[in-house]
C-alpha positions as YAML, in Angstrom:
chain: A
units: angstrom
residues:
- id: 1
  name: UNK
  ca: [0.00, 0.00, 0.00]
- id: 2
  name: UNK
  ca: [2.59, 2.16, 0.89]
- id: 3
  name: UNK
  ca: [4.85, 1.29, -1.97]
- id: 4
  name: UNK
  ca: [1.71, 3.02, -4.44]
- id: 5
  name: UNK
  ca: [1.18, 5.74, -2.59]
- id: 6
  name: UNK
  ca: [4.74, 6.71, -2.74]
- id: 7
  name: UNK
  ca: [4.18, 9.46, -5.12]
- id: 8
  name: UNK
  ca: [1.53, 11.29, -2.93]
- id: 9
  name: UNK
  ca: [3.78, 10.77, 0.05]
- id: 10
  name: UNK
  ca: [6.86, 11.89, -1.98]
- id: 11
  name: UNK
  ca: [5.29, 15.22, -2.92]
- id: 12
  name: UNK
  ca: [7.96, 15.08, -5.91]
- id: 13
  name: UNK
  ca: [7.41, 18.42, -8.03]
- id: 14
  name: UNK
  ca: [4.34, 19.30, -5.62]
- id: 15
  name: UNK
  ca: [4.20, 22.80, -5.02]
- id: 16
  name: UNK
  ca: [0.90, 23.49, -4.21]
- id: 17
  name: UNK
  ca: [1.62, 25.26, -0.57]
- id: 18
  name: UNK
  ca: [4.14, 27.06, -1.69]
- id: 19
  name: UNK
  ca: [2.08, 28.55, -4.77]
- id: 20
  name: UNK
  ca: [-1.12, 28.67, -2.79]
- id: 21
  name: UNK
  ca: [0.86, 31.09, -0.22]
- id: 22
  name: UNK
  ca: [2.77, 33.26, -3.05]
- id: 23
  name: UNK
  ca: [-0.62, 33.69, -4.75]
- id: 24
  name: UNK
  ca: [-2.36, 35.07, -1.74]
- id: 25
  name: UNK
  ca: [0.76, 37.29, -0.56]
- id: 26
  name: UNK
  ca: [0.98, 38.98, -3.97]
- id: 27
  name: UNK
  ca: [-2.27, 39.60, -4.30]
- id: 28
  name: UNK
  ca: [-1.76, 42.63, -1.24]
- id: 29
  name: UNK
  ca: [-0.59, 45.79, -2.24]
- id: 30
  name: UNK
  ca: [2.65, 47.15, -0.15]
- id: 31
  name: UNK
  ca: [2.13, 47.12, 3.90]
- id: 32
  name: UNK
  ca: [-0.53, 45.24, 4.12]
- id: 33
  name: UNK
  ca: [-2.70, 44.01, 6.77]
- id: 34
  name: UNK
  ca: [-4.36, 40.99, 6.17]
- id: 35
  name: UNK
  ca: [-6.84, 38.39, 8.15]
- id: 36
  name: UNK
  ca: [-6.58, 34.96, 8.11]
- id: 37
  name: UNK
  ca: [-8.72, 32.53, 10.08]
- id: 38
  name: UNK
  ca: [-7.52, 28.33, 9.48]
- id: 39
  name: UNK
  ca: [-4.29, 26.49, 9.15]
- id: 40
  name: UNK
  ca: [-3.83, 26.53, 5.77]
- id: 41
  name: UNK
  ca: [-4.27, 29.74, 4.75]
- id: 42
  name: UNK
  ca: [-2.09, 31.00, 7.51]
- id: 43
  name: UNK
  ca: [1.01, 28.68, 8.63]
- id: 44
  name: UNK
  ca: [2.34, 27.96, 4.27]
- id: 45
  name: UNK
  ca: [2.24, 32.20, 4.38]
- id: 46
  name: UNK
  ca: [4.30, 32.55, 7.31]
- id: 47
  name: UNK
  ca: [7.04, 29.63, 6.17]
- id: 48
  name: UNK
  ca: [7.37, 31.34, 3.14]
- id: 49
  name: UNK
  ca: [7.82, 34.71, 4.57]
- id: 50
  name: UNK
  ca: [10.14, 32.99, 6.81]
- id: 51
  name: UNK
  ca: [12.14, 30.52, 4.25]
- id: 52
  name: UNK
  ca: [11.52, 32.36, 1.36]
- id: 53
  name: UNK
  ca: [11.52, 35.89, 2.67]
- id: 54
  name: UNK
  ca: [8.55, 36.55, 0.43]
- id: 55
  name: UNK
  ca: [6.44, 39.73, 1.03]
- id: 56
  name: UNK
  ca: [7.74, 39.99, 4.33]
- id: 57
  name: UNK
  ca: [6.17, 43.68, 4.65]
- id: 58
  name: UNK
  ca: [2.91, 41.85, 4.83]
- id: 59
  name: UNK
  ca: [1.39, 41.48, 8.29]
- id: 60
  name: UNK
  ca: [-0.88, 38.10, 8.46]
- id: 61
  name: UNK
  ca: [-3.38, 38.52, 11.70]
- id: 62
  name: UNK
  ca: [-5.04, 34.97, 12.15]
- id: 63
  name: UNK
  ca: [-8.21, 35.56, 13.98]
- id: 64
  name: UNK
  ca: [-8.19, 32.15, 15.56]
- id: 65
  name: UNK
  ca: [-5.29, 33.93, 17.45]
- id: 66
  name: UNK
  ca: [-6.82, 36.99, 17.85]
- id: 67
  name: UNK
  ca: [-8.29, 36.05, 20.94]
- id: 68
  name: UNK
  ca: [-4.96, 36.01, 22.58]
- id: 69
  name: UNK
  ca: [-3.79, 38.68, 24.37]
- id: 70
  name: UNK
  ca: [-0.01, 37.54, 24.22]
- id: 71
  name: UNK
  ca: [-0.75, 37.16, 20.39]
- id: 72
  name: UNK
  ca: [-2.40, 40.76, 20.15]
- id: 73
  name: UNK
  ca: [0.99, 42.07, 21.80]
- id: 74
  name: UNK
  ca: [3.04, 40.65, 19.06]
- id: 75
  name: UNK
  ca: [0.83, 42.72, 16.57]
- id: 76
  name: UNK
  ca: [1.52, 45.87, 18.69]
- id: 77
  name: UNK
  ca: [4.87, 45.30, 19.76]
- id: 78
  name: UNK
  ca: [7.15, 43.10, 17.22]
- id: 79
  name: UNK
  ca: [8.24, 43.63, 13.87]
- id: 80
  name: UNK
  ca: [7.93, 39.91, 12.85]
- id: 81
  name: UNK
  ca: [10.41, 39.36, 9.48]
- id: 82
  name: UNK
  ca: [10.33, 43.00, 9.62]
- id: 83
  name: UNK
  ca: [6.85, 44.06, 9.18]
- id: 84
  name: UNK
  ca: [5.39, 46.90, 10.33]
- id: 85
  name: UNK
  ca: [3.43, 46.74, 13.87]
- id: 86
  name: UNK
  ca: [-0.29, 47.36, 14.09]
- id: 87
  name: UNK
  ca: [-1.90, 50.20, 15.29]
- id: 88
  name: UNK
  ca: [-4.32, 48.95, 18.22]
- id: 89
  name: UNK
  ca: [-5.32, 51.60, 20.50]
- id: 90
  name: UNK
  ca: [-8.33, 49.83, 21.98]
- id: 91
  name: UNK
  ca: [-5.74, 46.88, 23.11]
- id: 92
  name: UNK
  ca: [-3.53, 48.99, 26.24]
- id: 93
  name: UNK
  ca: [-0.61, 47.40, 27.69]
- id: 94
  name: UNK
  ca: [-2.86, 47.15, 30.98]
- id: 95
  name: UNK
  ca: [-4.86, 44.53, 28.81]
- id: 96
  name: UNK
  ca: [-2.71, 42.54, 27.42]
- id: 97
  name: UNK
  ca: [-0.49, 42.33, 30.50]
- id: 98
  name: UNK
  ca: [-3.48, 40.29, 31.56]
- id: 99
  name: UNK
  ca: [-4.18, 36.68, 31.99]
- id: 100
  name: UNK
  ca: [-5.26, 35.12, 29.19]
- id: 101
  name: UNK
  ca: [-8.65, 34.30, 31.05]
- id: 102
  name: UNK
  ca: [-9.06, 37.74, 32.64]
- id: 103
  name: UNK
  ca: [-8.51, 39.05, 29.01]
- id: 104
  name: UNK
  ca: [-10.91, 37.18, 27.42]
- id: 105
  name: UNK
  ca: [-13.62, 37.63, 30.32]
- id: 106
  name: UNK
  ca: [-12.75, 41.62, 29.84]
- id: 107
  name: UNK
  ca: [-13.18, 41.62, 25.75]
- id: 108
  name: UNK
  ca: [-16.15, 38.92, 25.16]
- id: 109
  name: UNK
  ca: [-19.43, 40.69, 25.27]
- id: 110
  name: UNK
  ca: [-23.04, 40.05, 24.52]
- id: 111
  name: UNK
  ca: [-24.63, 43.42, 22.57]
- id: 112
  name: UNK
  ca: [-26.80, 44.36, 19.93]
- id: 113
  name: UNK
  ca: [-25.33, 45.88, 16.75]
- id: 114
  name: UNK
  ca: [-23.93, 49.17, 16.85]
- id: 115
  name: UNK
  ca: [-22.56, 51.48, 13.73]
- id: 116
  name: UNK
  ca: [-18.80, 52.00, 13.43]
- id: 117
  name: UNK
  ca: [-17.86, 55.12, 11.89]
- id: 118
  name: UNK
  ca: [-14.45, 55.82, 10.34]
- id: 119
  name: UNK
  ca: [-12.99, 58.76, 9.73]
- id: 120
  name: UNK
  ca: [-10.96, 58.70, 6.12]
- id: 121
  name: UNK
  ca: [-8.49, 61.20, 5.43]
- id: 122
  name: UNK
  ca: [-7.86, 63.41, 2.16]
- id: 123
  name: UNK
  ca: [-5.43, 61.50, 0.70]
- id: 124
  name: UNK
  ca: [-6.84, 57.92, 1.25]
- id: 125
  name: UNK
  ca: [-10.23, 59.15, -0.32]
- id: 126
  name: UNK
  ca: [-8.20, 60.54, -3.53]
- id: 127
  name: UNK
  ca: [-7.06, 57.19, -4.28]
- id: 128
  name: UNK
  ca: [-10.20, 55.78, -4.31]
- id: 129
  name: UNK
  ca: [-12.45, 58.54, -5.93]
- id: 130
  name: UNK
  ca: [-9.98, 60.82, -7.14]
- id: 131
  name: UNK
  ca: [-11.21, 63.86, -5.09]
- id: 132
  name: UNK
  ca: [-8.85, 65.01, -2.74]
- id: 133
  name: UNK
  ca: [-11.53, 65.70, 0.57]
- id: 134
  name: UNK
  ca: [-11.86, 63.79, 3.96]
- id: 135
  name: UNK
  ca: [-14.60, 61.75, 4.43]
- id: 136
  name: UNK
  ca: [-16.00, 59.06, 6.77]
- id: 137
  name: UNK
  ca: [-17.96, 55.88, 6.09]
- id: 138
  name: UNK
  ca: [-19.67, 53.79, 8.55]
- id: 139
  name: UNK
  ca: [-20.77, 50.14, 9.00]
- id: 140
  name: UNK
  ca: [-22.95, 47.85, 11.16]
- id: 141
  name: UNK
  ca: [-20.71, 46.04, 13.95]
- id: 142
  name: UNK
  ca: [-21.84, 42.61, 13.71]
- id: 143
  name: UNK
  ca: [-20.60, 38.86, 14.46]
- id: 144
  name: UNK
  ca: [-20.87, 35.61, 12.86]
- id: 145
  name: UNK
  ca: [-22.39, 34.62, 16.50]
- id: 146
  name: UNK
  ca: [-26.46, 35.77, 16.56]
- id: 147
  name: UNK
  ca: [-28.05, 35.47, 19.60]
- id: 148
  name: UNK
  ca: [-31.84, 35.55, 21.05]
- id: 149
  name: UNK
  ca: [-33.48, 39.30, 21.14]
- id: 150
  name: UNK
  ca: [-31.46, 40.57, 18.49]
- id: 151
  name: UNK
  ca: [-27.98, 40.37, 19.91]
- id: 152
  name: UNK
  ca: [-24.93, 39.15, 19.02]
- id: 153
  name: UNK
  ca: [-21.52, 37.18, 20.74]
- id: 154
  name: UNK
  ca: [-18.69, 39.75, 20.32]
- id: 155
  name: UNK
  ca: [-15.43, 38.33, 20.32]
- id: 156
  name: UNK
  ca: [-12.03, 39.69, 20.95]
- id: 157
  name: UNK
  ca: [-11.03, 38.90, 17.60]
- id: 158
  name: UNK
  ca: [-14.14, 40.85, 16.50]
- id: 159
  name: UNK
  ca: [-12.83, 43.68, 18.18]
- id: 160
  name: UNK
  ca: [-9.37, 43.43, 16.80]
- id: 161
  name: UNK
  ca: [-10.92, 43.24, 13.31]
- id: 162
  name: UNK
  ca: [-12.88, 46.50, 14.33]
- id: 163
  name: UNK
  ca: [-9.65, 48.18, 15.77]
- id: 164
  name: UNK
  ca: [-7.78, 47.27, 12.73]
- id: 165
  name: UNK
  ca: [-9.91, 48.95, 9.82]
- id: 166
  name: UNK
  ca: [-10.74, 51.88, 12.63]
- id: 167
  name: UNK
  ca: [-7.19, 52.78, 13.22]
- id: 168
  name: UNK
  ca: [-5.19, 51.83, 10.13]
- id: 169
  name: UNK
  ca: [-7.03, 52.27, 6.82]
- id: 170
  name: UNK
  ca: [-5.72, 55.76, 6.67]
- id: 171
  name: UNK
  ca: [-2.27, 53.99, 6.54]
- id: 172
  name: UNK
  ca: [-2.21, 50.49, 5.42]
- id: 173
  name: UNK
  ca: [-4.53, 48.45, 2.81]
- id: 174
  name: UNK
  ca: [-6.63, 45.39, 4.79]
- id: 175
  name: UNK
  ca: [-7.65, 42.59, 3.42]
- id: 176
  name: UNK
  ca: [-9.18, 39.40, 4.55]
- id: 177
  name: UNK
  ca: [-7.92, 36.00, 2.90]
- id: 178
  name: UNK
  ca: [-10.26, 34.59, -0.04]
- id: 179
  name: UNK
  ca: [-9.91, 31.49, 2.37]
- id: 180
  name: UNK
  ca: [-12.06, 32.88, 4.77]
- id: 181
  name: UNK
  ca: [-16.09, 32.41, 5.08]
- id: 182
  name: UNK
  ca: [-17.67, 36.06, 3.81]
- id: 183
  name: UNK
  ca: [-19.76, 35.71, 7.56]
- id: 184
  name: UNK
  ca: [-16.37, 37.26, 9.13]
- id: 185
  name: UNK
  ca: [-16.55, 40.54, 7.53]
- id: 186
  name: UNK
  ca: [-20.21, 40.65, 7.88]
- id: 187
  name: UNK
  ca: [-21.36, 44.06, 7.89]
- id: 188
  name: UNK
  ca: [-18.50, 45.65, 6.09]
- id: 189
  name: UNK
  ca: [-19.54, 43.80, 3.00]
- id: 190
  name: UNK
  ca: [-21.01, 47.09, 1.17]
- id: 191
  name: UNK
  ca: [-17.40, 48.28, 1.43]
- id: 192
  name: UNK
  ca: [-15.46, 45.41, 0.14]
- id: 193
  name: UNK
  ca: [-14.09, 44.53, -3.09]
- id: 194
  name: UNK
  ca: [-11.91, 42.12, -4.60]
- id: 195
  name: UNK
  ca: [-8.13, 42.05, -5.81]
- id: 196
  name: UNK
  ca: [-6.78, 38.63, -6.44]
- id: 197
  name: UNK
  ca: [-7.16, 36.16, -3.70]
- id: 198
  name: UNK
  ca: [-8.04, 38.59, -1.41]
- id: 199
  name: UNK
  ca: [-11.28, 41.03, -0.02]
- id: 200
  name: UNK
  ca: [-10.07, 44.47, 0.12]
- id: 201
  name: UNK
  ca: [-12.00, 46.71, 2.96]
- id: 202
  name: UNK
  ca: [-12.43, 50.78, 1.00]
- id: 203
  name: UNK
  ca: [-13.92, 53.55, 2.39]
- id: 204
  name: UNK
  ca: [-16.26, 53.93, -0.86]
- id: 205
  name: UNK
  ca: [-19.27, 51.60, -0.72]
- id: 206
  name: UNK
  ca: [-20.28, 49.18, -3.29]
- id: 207
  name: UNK
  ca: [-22.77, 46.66, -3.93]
- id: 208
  name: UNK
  ca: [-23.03, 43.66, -1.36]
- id: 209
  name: UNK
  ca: [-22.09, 40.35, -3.37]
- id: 210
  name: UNK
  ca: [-24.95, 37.83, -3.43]
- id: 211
  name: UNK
  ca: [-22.94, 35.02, -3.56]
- id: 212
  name: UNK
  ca: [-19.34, 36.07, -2.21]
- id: 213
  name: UNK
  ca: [-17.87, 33.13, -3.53]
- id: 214
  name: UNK
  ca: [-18.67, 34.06, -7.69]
- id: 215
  name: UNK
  ca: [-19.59, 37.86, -7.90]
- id: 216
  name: UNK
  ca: [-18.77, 41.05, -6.25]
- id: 217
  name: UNK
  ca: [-16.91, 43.99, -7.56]
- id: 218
  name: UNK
  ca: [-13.01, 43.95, -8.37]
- id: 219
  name: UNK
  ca: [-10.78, 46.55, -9.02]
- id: 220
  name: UNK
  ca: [-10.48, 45.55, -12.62]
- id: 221
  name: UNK
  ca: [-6.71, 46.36, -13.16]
- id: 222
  name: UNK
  ca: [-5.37, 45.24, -10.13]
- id: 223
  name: UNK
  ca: [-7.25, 42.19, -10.83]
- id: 224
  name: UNK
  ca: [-6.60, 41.69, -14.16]
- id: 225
  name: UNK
  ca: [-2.77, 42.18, -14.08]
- id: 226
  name: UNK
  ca: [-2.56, 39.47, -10.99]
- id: 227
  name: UNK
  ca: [-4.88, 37.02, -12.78]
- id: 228
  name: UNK
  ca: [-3.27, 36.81, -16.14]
- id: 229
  name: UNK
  ca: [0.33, 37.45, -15.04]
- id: 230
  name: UNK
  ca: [2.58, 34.25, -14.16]
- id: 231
  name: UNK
  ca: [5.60, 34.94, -11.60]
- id: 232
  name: UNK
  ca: [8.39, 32.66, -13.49]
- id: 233
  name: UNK
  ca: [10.38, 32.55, -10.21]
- id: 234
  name: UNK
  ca: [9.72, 33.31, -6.70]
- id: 235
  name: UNK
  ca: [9.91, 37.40, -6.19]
- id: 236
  name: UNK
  ca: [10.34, 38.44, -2.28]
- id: 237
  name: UNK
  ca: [8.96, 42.07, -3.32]
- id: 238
  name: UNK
  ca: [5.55, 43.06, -4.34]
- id: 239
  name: UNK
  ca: [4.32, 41.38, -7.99]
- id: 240
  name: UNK
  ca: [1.25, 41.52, -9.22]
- id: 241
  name: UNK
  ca: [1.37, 37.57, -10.55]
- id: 242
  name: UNK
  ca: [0.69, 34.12, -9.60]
- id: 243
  name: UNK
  ca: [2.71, 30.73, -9.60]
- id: 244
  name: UNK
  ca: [0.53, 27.78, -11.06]
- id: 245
  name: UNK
  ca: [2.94, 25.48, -12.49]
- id: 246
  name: UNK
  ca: [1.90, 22.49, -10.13]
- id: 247
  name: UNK
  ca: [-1.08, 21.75, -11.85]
- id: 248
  name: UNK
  ca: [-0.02, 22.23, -15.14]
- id: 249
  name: UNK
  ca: [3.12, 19.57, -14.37]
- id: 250
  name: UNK
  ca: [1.93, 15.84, -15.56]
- id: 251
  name: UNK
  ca: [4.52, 14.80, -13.10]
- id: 252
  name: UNK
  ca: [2.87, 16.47, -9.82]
- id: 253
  name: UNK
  ca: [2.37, 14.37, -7.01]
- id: 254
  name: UNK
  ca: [-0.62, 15.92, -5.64]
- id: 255
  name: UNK
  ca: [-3.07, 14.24, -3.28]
- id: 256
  name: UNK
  ca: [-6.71, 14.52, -2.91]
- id: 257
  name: UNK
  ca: [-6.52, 17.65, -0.53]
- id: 258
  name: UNK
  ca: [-4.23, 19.68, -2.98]
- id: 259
  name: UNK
  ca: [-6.83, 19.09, -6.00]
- id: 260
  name: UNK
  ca: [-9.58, 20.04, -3.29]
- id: 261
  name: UNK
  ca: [-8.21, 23.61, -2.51]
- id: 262
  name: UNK
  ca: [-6.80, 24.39, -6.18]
- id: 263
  name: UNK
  ca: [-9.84, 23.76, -7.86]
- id: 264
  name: UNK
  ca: [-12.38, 25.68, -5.51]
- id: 265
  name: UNK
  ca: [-9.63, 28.40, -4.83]
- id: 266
  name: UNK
  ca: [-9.04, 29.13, -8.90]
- id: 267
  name: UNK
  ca: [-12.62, 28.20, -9.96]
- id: 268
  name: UNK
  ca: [-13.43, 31.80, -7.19]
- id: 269
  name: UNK
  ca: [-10.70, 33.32, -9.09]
- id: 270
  name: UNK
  ca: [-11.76, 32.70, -12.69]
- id: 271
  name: UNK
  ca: [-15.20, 32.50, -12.15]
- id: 272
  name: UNK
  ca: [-15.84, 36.00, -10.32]
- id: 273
  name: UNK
  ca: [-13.57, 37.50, -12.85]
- id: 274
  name: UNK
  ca: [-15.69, 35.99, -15.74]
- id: 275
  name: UNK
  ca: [-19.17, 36.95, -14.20]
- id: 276
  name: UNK
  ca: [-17.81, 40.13, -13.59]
- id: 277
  name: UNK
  ca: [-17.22, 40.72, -16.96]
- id: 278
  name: UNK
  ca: [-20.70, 38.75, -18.52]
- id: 279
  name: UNK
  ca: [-22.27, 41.58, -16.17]
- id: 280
  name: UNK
  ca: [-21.07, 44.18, -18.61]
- id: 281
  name: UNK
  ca: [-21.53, 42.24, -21.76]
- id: 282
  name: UNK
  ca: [-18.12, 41.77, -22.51]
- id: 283
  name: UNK
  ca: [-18.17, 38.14, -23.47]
- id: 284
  name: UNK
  ca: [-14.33, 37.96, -25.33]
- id: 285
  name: UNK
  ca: [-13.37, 39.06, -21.49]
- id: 286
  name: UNK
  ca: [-15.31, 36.48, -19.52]
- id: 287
  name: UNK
  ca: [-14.25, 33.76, -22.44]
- id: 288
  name: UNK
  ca: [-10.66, 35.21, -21.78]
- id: 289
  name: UNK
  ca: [-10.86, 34.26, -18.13]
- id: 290
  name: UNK
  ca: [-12.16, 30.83, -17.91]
- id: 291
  name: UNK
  ca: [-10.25, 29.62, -21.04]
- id: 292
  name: UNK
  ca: [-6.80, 30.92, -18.49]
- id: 293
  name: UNK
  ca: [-8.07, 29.20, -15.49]
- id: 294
  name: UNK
  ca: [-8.43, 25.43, -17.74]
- id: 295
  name: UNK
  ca: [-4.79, 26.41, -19.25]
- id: 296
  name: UNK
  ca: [-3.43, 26.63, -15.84]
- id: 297
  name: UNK
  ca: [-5.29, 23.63, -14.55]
- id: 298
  name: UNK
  ca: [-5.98, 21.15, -17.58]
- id: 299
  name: UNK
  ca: [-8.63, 18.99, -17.30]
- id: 300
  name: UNK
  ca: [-6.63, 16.04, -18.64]
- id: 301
  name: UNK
  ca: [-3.81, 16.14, -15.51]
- id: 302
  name: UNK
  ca: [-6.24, 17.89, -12.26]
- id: 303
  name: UNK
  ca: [-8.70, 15.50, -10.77]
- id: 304
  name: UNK
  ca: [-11.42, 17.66, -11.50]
- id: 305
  name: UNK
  ca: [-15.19, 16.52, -10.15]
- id: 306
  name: UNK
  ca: [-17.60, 16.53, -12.52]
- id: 307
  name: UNK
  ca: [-19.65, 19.05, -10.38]
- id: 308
  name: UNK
  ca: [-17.04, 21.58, -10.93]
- id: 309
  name: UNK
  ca: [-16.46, 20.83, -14.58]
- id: 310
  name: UNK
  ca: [-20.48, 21.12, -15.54]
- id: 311
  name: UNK
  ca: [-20.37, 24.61, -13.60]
- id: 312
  name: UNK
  ca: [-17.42, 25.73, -15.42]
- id: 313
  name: UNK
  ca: [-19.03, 24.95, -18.72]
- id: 314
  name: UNK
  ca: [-21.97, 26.31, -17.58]
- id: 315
  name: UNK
  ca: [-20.51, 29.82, -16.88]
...
């Protein structure tokens, strides 16, 4: 048994992590801030920060963490692989020289929804409307966690996620990892759009996707350039392009799990890019897209499902 499974557990030309990691890094802009919530779309970006020394300006914030008070005192205090710190205000030292349990007990809270406003300066609002004027834009504070009467289960990662956009959008671009269920940025999804693998939280509002996973609006250049663009080597500095050559190599080892996340991972890529441009009528476009994702993942070497396939020809 072992003997023909070698080639799964050999991983020989399997890249998947790696590329999986890259794509997701390169799809922030400069300094960015962005939220991650499992295992895999956390630990392969922080070996290859580490290993690699790619995007290393990047700062990853894993929410399952963010309910640490040791962990929210890294974000404040070190510059891990060099990165910037984060801007936390609502966090004191008091706080998170407490007890983990004290912490928690201080930060967990039953409420109903409240609006957050944010005040934007000048310059961030000129680079997303062109018109250099402050503004502010506001939200509706809400959890994954609803509760009887109309409240909700606030967590302390909710309020890091709350402290975050608050306190650094001036300064930073934020993003939260394509990986992650749309429920945790409920309530800022009227000021999200997308860039890659990545949700990108603006200040300008825009139209709440129905189905997070397909639609949604992109800022079409950024998008486009990261989409179409293939890295041929690892780049440690921002580059707007992807690595895919796992699943275009016949000799891949891949296993079950790798075909699992590549396919529903590029099929969000491709897809939202192609509805987004079937939404405008520009069919060459959307053609464009889809016929880029099957080059980069050929049906005749990924284990596609036929699910996927039909929905794919569907689109």
């Amino acid at each position: 048994h072992q003997a023909a499974k070698w080639g799964e557990y050999s991983r020989r030309h399997n890249n998947v992590p790696l590329e999986y990691a890259y794509n997701i890094l390169q799809s922030c802009e400069p300094d960015g801030i962005i939220f991650t919530a499992g295992d895999n779309d956390t630990f392969p970006l922080w070996a290859i920060q580490d290993v690699y020394g790619v995007r290393t300006d990047v700062r990853i914030v894993n929410l399952s963490l963010g309910n640490m008070g040791w962990y929210i005192k890294q974000l404040k205090d070190q510059h891990s692989w060099g990165a910037k710190t984060v801007n936390l205000p609502s966090f004191t030292e008091a706080d998170l020289a407490m007890s983990d349990e004290d912490f928690e007990r201080k930060h967990y809270a039953s409420a109903p929804p409240s609006m957050v406003t944010v005040n934007v300066s000048a310059a961030t609002m000129a680079k997303y409307t062109g018109v250099s004027q402050p503004s502010t834009f506001s939200w509706k504070y809400v959890t994954q966690h609803k509760e009887e009467g109309g409240k909700y289960l606030y967590s302390v990662a909710d309020e890091l996620v709350k402290d975050i956009v608050v306190n650094n959008i001036n300064d930073r671009p934020i993003y939260f990892s394509i990986a992650m269920p749309p429920s945790y940025w409920d309530g800022l999804d009227q000021h999200a759009i997308f860039e890659g693998l990545v949700t990108r939280i603006v200040p300008t509002e825009h139209p709440s996707p129905s189905n997070a996973q397909l639609n949604g609006d992109i800022d079409e250049a950024l998008y486009t350039q990261y989409a179409y663009r293939l890295a041929p080597k690892i780049e440690t500095k921002p580059y707007r392009g992807m690595m895919m050559e796992s699943y275009r190599d016949p000799e891949s080892n891949r296993s079950a799990l790798d075909e699992q996340y590549g396919t529903s991972t590029y099929i969000e890529l491709y897809g939202r890019l192609a509805n987004y441009f079937m939404s405008r009528n520009r069919m060459a476009d959307a053609h464009r897209a889809m016929d880029t994702l099957m080059a980069r993942m050929p049906a005749k070497i990924v284990d596609w499902e036929y699910s996927e396939l039909q929905f794919i020809s569907q689109i």
